[in-house]
Coordinates of C-alpha atoms in Angstrom, one line a residue:
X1 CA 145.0 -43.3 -134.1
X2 CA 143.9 -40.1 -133.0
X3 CA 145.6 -36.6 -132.6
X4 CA 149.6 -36.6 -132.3
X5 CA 150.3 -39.2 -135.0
X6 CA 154.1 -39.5 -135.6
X7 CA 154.5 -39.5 -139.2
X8 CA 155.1 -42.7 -141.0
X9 CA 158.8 -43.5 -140.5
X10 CA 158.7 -41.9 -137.0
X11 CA 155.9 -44.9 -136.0
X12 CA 157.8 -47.0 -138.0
X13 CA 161.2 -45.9 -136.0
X14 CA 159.3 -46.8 -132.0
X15 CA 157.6 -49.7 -133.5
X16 CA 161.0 -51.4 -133.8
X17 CA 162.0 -50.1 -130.4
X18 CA 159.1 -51.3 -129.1
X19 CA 158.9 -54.5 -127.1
X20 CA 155.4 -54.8 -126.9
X21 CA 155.4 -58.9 -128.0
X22 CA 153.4 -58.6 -131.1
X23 CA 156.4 -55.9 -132.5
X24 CA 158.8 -58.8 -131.0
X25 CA 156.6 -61.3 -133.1
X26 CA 156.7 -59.1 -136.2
X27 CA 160.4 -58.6 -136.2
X28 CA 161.1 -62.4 -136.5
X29 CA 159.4 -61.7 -139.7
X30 CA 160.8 -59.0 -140.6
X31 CA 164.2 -60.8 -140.1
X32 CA 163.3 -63.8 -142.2
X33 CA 162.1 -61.5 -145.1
X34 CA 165.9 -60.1 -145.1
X35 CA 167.0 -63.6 -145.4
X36 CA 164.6 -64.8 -148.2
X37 CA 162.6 -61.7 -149.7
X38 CA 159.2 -62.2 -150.7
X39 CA 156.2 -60.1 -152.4
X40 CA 153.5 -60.8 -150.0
X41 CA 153.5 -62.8 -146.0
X42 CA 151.3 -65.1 -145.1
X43 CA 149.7 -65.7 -141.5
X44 CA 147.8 -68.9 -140.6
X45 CA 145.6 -70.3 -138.2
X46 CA 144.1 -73.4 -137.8
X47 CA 140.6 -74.8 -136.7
X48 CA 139.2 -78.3 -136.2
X49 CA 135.8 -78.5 -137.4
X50 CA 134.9 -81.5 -136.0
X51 CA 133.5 -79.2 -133.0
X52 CA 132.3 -75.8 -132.9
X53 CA 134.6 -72.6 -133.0
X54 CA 135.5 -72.0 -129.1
X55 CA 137.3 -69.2 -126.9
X56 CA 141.3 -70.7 -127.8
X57 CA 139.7 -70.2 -131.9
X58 CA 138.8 -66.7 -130.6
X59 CA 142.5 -66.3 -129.1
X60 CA 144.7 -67.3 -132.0
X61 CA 143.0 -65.3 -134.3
X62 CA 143.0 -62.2 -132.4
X63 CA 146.9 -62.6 -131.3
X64 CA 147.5 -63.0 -135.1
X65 CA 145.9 -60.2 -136.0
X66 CA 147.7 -58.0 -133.3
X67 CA 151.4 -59.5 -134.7
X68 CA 150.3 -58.6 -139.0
X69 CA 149.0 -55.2 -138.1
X70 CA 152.4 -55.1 -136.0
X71 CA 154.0 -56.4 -139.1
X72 CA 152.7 -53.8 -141.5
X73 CA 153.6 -51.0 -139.1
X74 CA 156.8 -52.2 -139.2
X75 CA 157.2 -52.3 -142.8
X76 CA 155.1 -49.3 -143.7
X77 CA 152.5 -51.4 -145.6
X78 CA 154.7 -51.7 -148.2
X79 CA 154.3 -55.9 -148.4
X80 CA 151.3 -57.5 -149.1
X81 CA 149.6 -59.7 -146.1
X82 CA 147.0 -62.6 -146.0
X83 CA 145.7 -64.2 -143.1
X84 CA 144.1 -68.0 -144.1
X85 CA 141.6 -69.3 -141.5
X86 CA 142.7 -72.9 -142.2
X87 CA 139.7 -75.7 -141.8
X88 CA 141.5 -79.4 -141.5
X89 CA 137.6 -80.3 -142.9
X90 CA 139.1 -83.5 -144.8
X91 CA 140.1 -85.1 -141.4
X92 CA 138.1 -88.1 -140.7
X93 CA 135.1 -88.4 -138.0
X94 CA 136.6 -90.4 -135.3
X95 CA 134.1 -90.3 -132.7
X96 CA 130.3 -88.7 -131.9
X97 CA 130.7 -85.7 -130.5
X98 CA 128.4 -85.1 -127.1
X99 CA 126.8 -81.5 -128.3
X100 CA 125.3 -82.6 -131.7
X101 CA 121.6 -84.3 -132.7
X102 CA 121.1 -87.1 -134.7
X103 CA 123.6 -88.9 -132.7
X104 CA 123.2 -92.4 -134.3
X105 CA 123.2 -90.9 -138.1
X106 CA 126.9 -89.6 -137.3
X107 CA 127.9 -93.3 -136.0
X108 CA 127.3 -94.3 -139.2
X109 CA 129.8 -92.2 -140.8
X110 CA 132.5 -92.7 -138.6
X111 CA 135.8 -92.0 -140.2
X112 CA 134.8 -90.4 -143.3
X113 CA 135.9 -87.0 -144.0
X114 CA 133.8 -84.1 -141.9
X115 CA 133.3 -83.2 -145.5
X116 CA 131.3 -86.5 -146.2
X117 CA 129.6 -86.4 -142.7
X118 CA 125.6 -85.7 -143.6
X119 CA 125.3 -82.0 -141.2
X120 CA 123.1 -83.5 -137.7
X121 CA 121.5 -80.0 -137.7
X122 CA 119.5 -79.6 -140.5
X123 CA 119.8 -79.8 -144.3
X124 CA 120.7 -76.2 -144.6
X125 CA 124.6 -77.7 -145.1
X126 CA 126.1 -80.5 -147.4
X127 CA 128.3 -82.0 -144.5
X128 CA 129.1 -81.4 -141.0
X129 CA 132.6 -80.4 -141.8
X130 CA 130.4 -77.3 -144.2
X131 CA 128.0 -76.2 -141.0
X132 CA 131.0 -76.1 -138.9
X133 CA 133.1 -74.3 -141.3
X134 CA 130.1 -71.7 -142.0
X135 CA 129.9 -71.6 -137.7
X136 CA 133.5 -70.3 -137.7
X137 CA 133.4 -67.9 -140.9
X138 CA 130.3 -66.5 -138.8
X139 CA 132.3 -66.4 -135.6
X140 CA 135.2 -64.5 -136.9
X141 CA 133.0 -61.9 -138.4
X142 CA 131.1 -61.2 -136.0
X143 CA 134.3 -59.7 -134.6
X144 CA 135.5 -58.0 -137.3
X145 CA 138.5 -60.1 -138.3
X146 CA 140.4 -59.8 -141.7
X147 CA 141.2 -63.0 -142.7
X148 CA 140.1 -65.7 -146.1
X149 CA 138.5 -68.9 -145.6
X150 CA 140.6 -71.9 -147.1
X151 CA 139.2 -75.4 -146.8
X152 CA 141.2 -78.5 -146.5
X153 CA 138.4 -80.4 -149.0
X154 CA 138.8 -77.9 -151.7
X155 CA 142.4 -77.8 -151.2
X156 CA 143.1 -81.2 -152.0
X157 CA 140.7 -81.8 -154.5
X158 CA 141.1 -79.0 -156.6
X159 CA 144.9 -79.9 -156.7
X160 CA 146.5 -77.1 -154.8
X161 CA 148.7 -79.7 -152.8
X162 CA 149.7 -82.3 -155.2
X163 CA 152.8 -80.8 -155.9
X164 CA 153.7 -80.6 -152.5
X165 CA 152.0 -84.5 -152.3
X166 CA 154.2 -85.7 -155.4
X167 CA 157.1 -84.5 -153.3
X168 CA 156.4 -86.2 -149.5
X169 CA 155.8 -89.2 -151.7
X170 CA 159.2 -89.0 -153.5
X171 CA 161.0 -87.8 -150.3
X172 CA 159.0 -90.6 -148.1
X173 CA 162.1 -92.2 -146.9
X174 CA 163.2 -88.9 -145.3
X175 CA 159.2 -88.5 -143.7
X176 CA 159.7 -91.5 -142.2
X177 CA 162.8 -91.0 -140.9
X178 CA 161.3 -88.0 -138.7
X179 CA 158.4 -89.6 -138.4
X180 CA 159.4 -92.9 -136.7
X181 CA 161.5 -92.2 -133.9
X182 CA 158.3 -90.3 -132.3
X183 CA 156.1 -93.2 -132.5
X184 CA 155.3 -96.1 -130.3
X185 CA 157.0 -99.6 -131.3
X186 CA 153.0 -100.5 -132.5
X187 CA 152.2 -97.6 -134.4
X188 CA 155.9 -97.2 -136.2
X189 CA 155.2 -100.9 -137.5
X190 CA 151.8 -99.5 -139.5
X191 CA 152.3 -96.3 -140.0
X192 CA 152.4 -94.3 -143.3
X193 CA 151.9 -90.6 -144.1
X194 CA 149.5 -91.0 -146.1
X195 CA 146.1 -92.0 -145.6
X196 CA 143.8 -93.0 -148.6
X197 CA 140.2 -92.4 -148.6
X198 CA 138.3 -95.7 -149.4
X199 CA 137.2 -95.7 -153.1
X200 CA 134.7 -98.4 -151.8
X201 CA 133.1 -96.3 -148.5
X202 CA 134.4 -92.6 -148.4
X203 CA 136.1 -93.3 -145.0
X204 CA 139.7 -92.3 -144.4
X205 CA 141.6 -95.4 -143.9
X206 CA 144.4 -96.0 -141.0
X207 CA 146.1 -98.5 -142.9
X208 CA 149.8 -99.7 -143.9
X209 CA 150.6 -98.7 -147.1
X210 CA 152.4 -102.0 -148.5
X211 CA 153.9 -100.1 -151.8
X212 CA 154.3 -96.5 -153.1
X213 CA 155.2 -95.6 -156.6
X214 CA 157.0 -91.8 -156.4
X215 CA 156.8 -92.1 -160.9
X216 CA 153.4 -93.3 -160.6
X217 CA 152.1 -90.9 -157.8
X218 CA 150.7 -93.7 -156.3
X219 CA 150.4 -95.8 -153.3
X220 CA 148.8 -99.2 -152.4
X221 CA 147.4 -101.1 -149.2
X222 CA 145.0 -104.0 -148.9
X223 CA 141.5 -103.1 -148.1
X224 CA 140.8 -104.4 -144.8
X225 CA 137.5 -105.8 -145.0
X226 CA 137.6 -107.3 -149.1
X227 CA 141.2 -108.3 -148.8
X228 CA 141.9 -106.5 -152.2
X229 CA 145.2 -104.7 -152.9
X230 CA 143.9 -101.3 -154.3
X231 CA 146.3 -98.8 -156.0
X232 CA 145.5 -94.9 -155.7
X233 CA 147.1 -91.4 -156.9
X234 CA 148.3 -89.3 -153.6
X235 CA 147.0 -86.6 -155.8
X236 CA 143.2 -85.0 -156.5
X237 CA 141.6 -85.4 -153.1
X238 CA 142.3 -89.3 -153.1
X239 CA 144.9 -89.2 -150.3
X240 CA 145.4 -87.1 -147.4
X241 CA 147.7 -86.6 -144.9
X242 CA 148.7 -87.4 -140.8
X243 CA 148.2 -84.1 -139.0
X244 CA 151.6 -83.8 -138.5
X245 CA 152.8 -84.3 -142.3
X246 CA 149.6 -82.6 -143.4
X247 CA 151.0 -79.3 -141.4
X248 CA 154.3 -79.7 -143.1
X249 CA 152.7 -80.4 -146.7
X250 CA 150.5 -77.3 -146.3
X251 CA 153.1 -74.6 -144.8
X252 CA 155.2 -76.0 -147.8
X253 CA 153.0 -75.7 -150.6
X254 CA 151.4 -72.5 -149.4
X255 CA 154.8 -70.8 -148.4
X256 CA 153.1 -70.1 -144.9
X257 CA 155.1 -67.7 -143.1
X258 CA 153.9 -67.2 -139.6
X259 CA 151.9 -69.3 -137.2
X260 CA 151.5 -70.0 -133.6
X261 CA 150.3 -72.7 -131.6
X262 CA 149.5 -74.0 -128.0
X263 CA 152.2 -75.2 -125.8
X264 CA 151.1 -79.0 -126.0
X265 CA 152.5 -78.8 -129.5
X266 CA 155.5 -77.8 -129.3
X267 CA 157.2 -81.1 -130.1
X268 CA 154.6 -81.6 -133.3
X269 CA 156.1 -78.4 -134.2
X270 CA 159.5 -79.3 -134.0
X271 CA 158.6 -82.6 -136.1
X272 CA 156.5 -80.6 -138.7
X273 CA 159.6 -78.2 -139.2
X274 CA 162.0 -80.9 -139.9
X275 CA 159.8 -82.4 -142.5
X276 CA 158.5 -78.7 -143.9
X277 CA 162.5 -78.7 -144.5
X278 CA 162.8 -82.1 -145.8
X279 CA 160.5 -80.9 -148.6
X280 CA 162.4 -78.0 -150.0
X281 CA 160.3 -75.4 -147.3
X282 CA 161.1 -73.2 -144.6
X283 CA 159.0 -73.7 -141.3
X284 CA 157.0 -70.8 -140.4
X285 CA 158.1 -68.7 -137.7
X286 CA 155.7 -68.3 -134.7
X287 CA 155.2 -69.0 -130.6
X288 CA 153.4 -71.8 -128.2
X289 CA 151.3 -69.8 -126.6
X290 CA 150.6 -70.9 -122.9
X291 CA 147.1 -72.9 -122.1
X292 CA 144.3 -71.9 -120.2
X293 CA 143.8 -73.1 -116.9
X294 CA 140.2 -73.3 -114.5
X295 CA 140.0 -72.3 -111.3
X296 CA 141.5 -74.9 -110.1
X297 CA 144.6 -74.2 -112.1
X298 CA 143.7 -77.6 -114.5
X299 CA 144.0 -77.2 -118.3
X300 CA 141.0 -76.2 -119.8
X301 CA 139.6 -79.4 -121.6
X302 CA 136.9 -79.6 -124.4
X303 CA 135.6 -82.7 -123.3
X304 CA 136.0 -81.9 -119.5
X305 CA 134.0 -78.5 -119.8
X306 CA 135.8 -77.0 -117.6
X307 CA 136.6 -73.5 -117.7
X308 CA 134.9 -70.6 -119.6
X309 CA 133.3 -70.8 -122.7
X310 CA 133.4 -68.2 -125.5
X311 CA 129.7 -67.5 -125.3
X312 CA 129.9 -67.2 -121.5
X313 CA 132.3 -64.2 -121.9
X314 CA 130.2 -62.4 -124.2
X315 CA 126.9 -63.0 -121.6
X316 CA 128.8 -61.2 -119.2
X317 CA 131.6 -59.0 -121.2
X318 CA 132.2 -57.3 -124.3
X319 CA 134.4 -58.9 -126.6
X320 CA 137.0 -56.1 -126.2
X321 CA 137.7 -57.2 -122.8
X322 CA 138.6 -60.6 -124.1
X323 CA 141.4 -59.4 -126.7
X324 CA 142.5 -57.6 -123.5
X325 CA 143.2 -61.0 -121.5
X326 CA 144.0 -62.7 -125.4
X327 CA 146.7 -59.7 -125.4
X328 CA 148.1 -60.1 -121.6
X329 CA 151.1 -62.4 -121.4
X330 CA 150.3 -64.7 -124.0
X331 CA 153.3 -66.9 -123.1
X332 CA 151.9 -67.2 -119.4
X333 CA 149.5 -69.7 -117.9
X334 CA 146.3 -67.9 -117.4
X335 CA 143.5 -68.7 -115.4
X336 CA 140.2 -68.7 -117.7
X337 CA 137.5 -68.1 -115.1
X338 CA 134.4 -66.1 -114.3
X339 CA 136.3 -64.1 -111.7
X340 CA 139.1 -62.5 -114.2
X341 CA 136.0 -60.5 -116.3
X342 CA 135.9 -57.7 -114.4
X343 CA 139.4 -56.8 -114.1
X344 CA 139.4 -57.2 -117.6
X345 CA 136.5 -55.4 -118.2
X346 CA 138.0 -52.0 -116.3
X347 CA 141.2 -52.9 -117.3
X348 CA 140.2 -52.1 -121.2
X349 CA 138.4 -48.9 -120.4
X350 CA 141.7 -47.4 -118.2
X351 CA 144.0 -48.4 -121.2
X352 CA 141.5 -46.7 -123.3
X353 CA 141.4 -43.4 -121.2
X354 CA 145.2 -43.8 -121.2
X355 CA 145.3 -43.6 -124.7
X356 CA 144.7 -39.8 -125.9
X357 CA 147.1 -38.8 -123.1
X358 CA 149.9 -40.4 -124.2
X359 CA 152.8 -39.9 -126.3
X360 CA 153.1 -42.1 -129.7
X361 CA 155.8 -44.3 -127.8
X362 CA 153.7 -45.2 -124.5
X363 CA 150.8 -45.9 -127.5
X364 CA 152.5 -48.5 -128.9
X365 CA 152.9 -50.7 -125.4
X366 CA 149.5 -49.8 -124.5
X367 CA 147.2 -52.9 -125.3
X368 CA 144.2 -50.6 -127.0
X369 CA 146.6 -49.7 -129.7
X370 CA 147.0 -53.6 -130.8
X371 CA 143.5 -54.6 -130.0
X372 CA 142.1 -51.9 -132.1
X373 CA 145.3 -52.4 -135.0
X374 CA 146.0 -48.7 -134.3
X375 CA 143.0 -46.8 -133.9
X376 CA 141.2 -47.0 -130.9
X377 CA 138.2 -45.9 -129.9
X378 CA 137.1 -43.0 -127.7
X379 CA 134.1 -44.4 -125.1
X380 CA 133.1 -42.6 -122.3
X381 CA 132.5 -44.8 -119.1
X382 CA 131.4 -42.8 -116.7
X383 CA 131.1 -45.8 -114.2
X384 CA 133.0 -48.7 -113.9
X385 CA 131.9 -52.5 -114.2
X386 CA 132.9 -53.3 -110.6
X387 CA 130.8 -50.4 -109.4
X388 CA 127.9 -51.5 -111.6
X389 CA 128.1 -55.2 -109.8
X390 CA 128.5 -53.2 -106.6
X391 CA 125.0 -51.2 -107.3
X392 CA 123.2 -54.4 -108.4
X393 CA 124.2 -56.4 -105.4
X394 CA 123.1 -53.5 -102.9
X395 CA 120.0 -53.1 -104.9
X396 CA 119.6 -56.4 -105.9
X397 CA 118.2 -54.7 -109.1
X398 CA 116.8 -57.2 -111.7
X399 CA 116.3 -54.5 -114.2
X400 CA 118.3 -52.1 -116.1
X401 CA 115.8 -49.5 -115.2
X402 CA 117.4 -49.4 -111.5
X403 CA 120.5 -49.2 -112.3
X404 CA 120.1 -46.2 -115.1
X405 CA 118.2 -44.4 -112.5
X406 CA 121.7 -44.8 -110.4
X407 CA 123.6 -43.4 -113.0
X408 CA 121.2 -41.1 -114.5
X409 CA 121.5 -39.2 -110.6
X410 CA 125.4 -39.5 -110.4
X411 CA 125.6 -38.0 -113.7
X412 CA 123.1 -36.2 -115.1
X413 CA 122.7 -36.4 -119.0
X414 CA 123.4 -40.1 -119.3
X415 CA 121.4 -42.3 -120.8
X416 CA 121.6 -45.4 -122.6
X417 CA 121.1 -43.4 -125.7
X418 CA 123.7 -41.3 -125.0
X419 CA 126.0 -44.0 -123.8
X420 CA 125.0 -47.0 -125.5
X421 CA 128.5 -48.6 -124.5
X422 CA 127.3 -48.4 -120.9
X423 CA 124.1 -49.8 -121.3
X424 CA 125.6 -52.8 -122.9
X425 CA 128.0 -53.2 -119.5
X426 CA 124.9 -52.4 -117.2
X427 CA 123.5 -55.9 -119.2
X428 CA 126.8 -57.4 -118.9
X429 CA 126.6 -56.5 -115.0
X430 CA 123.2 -58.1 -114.4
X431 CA 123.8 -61.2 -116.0
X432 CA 127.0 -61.8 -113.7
X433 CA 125.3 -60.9 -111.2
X434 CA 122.7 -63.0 -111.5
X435 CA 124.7 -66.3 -112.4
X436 CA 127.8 -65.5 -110.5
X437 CA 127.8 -63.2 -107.3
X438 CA 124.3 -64.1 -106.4
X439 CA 124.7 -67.7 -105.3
X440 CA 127.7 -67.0 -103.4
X441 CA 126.4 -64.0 -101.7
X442 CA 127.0 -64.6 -98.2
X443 CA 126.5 -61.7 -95.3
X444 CA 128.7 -61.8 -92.3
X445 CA 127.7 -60.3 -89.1
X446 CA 129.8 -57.3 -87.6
X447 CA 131.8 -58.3 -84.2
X448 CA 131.1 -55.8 -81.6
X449 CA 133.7 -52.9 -82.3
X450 CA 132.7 -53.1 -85.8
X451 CA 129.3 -52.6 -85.1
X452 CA 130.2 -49.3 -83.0
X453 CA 132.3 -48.4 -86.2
X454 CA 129.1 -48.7 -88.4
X455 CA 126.8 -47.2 -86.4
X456 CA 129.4 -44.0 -86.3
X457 CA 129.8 -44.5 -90.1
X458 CA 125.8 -44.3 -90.6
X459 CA 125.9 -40.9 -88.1
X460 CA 128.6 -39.2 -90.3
X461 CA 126.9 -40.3 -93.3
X462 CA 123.7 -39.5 -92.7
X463 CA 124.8 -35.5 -91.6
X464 CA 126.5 -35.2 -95.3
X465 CA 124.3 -33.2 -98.1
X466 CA 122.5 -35.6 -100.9
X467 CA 124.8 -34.3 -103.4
X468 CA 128.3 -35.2 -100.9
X469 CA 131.5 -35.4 -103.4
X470 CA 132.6 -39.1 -103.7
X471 CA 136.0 -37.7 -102.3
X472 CA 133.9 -36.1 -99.3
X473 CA 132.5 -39.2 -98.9
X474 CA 135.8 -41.3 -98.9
X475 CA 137.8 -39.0 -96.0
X476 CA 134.1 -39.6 -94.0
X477 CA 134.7 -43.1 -94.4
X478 CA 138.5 -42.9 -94.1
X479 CA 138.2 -41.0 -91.2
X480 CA 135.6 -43.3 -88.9
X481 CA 137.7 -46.5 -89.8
X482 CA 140.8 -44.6 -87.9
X483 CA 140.4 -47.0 -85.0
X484 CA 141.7 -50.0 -83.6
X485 CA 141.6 -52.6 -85.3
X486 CA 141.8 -51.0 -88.3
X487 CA 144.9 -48.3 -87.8
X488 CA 147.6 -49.1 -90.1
X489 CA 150.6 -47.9 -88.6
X490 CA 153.3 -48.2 -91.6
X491 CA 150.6 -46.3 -93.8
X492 CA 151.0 -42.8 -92.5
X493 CA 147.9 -39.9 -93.8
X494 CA 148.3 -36.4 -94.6
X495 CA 148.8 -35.5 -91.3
X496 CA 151.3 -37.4 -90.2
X497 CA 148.6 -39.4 -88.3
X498 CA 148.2 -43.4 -88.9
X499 CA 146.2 -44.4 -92.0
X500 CA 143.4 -47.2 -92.4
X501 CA 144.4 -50.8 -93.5
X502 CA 142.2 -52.5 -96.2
X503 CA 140.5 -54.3 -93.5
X504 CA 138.4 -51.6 -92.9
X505 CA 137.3 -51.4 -96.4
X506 CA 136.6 -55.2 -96.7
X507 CA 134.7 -55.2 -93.4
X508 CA 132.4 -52.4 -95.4
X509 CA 131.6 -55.0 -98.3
X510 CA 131.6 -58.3 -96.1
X511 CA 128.9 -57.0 -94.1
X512 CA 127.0 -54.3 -95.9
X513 CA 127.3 -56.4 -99.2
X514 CA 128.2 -60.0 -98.9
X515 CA 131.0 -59.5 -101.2
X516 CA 134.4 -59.8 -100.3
X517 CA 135.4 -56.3 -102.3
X518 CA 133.9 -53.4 -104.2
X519 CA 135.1 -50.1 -105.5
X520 CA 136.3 -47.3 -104.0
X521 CA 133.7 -47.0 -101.0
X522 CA 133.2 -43.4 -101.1
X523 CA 132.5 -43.5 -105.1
X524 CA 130.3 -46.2 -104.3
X525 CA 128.0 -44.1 -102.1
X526 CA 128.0 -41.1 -104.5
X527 CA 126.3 -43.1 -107.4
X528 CA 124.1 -45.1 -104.6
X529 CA 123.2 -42.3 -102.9
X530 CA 124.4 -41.3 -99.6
X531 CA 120.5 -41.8 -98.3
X532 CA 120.2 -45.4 -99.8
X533 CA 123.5 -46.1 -98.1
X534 CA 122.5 -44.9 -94.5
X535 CA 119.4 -46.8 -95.6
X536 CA 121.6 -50.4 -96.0
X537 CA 124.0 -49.7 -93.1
X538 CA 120.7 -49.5 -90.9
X539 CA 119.5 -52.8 -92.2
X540 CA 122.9 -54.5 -91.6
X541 CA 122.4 -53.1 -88.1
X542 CA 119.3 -54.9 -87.6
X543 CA 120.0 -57.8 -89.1
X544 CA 122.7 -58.2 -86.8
X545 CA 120.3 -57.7 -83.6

């Protein structure tokens, strides 16, 4: 943090005043530590390597962060914290995914562990469960995250969990008495919690388990294709786990303390509580965070491919802007579309500009402060995304060139050297452009009194000096679109006269951009130049002829 800090116990003292929801999330922990003390927390997230990391990967991580940085705030530092990226790598193939080579080499290995799985891309890897699992170590540090890898595989066979397995296995009857009311009449007639790995193929086998042996550590099931009853220890990597009882065998035996999960689970939640309890544990604490939806207000599916994809954000956004709409209302279903990037985008950068003005207790609700765990940056952004999609649609500019010799006008001084934060969002800007506002560019054509209003607007305009104020500019444009139909008569100006609806303003961009809004119109014409704008009102005139 920069310049007032409060001293320790006095950030400690608004931080637990605070309702800002990762305090609210670290104060569940703080309350459970008062119950059952411990030395060190530990948070955990959880990843499916059966596909590549992805934008809700991106998410958890990043609201988990924001709640252990609010935990240590809230604890002055004084406990240790961990945060395990959790890889369910042992969990068996169960179909081809669409976005990998080598399609018919992974059929053959159907059902073995993603551990076992030969990696489709290339023999840099030992397995597709390894690729994936180096994919999302490279993922999460590319932004930066604290966190340590943990690997289902190594867990299990290096014996981490077979105390935790001895102990389902002896406690079975109670599993299964959780377990069973949840299931279909078919599946409850099979089912078992355990799932032994085929001595005989490698593949993880859906089978019943016809005896266990808690003394032994041991269960038994016929092999399905030789008929043989085969006996195996649920220790050493020989067993593993349904997801459900896996979750609850691993925030047991690793004392997990704190993790959230999407809305859809809610109900495996409950279930892996109750058996996390059955086996001497206590369940994490932790939220269901709301789902994504497309524009269409749909969940956002994997397989569907709908929605917006973590590399799409970062083609057209910086990843800061993403922890912004991780951050917002994580309990609230949120649209995940093209069209929310640039609110988020200017969003960040007022938050940020907030920042140094205000006192340590506004700091603490302002999303900056939790996205950068305390210490946010100062970036100077002398213009804003929505005006930089604003100069590349009048300009249709397809170079950066165009749009730094905007800027470099409107503010002398600037350069991408100097600002090398802006010339990242001038990239940002062209590439949405480009993909996004271009193909649904549409022009409409002024109706008559709008035409009279423009052609007045291009006069004014075009009587104002070069180097007009933006705020010049604005009361120009405020003052021509004081007409019928655009008087707003419950809006009263300055003067007492009537003021200007928004009409006005959208009529500006509908027919002098194609867009259906912009930025403030007279800040617009400062950076485009009043010239290049009497310049664009004329050609709307004419097209219009």
């Amino acid at each position: 943090m920069t310049e007032t800090l409060s001293p320790p116990a006095d950030l400690r003292k608004l931080a637990e005043q605070s309702n800002a929801w990762p305090f609210e999330e670290a104060k569940k922990i703080v309350a459970r530590l008062k119950r059952k003390p411990k030395d060190e927390v530990l948070f955990e997230t959880g990843y499916g390597p059966s596909g590549l990391p992805h934008i809700g990967t991106f998410g958890e991580v990043a609201r988990t962060t924001m709640v252990r940085h609010a935990f240590r705030v809230l604890t002055d530092d004084k406990i240790k914290t961990r945060l395990l990226a959790f890889s369910d790598d042992m969990d068996g193939l169960r179909k081809v995914p669409d976005n990998v080579p080598n399609k018919e080499m992974l059929a053959a290995h159907l059902n073995k562990p993603l551990t076992s799985v030969p990696d489709p891309f290339s023999n840099e890897y030992p397995s597709f469960g390894h690729h994936n699992n180096a994919r999302l170590r490279a993922f999460l540090d590319q932004f930066g995250f604290d966190y340590e890898f943990a690997s289902a595989t190594d867990y299990y066979k290096s014996g981490k969990f077979d105390a935790t397995l001895l102990k389902m296995l002896e406690h079975l009857d109670k599993v299964m008495a959780i377990m069973l009311p949840s299931l279909r009449e078919e599946r409850a007639a099979t089912y078992s919690p355990f799932l032994p790995i085929c001595p005989r193929t490698g593949a993880v086998l859906y089978v019943p388990v016809v005896a266990h042996d808690a003394k032994n550590g041991t269960i038994s099931y016929d092999d399905p294709e030789t008929k043989e009853r085969i006996t195996v220890p649920v220790t050493g990597g020989h067993c593993k786990l349904q997801w459900k009882p896996d979750w609850a065998m691993r925030w047991t035996a690793l004392g997990v303390d704190y993790e959230m999960s999407g809305k859809d689970l809610i109900d495996s939640v409950k279930l892996s509580a109750k058996i996390c309890s059955a086996l001497g544990g206590i369940p994490p604490d932790g939220f269901n965070y709301e789902l994504f939806l497309d524009e269409k207000g749909q969940k956002i599916s994997k397989s569907k491919g709908n929605g917006l994809t973590m590399e799409e954000w970062l083609r057209y956004a910086s990843p800061e802007s993403l922890s912004l709409f991780m951050y917002r209302e994580p309990k609230s279903a949120k649209r995940l579309y093209f069209d929310v990037i640039p609110r988020n985008v200017d969003d960040y950068q007022q938050f940020l500009d907030s920042y140094p003005k205000q006192e340590t207790k506004q700091r603490l609700a302002n999303p900056v402060w939790h996205i950068h765990s305390g210490n946010p940056p100062k970036i100077d952004m002398p213009v804003t995304f929505q005006m930089l999609l604003t100069l590349v649609s009048s300009s249709n500019a397809e170079n950066a060139e165009t749009l730094w010799g905007f800027i470099g006008r409107y503010r002398p001084g600037v350069t991408p050297q100097t600002h090398p934060k802006l010339d990242a969002l001038v990239g940002y800007a062209i590439n949405y452009f480009r993909d996004f506002v271009l193909p649904e560019k549409k022009f409409r054509e002024p109706t008559a009194g709008e035409r009279a209003a423009l052609e007045d607007l291009r006069n004014a305009l075009a009587q104002l000096p070069q180097d007009a104020s933006a705020e010049d500019i604005q009361n120009v444009v405020y003052e021509i679109g004081r007409r019928e139909p655009f008087l707003d008569q419950a809006k009263k100006g300055k003067d007492g006269r009537p003021g200007v609806s928004l009409d006005w303003f959208n009529m500006l961009y509908q027919v002098l951009l194609g867009q259906e809004k912009g930025p403030r119109f007279g800040s617009f014409v400062a950076v485009y130049g009043v010239g290049n704008a009497v310049a664009m009102i004329d050609g709307a005139l004419k097209r219009g002829e």
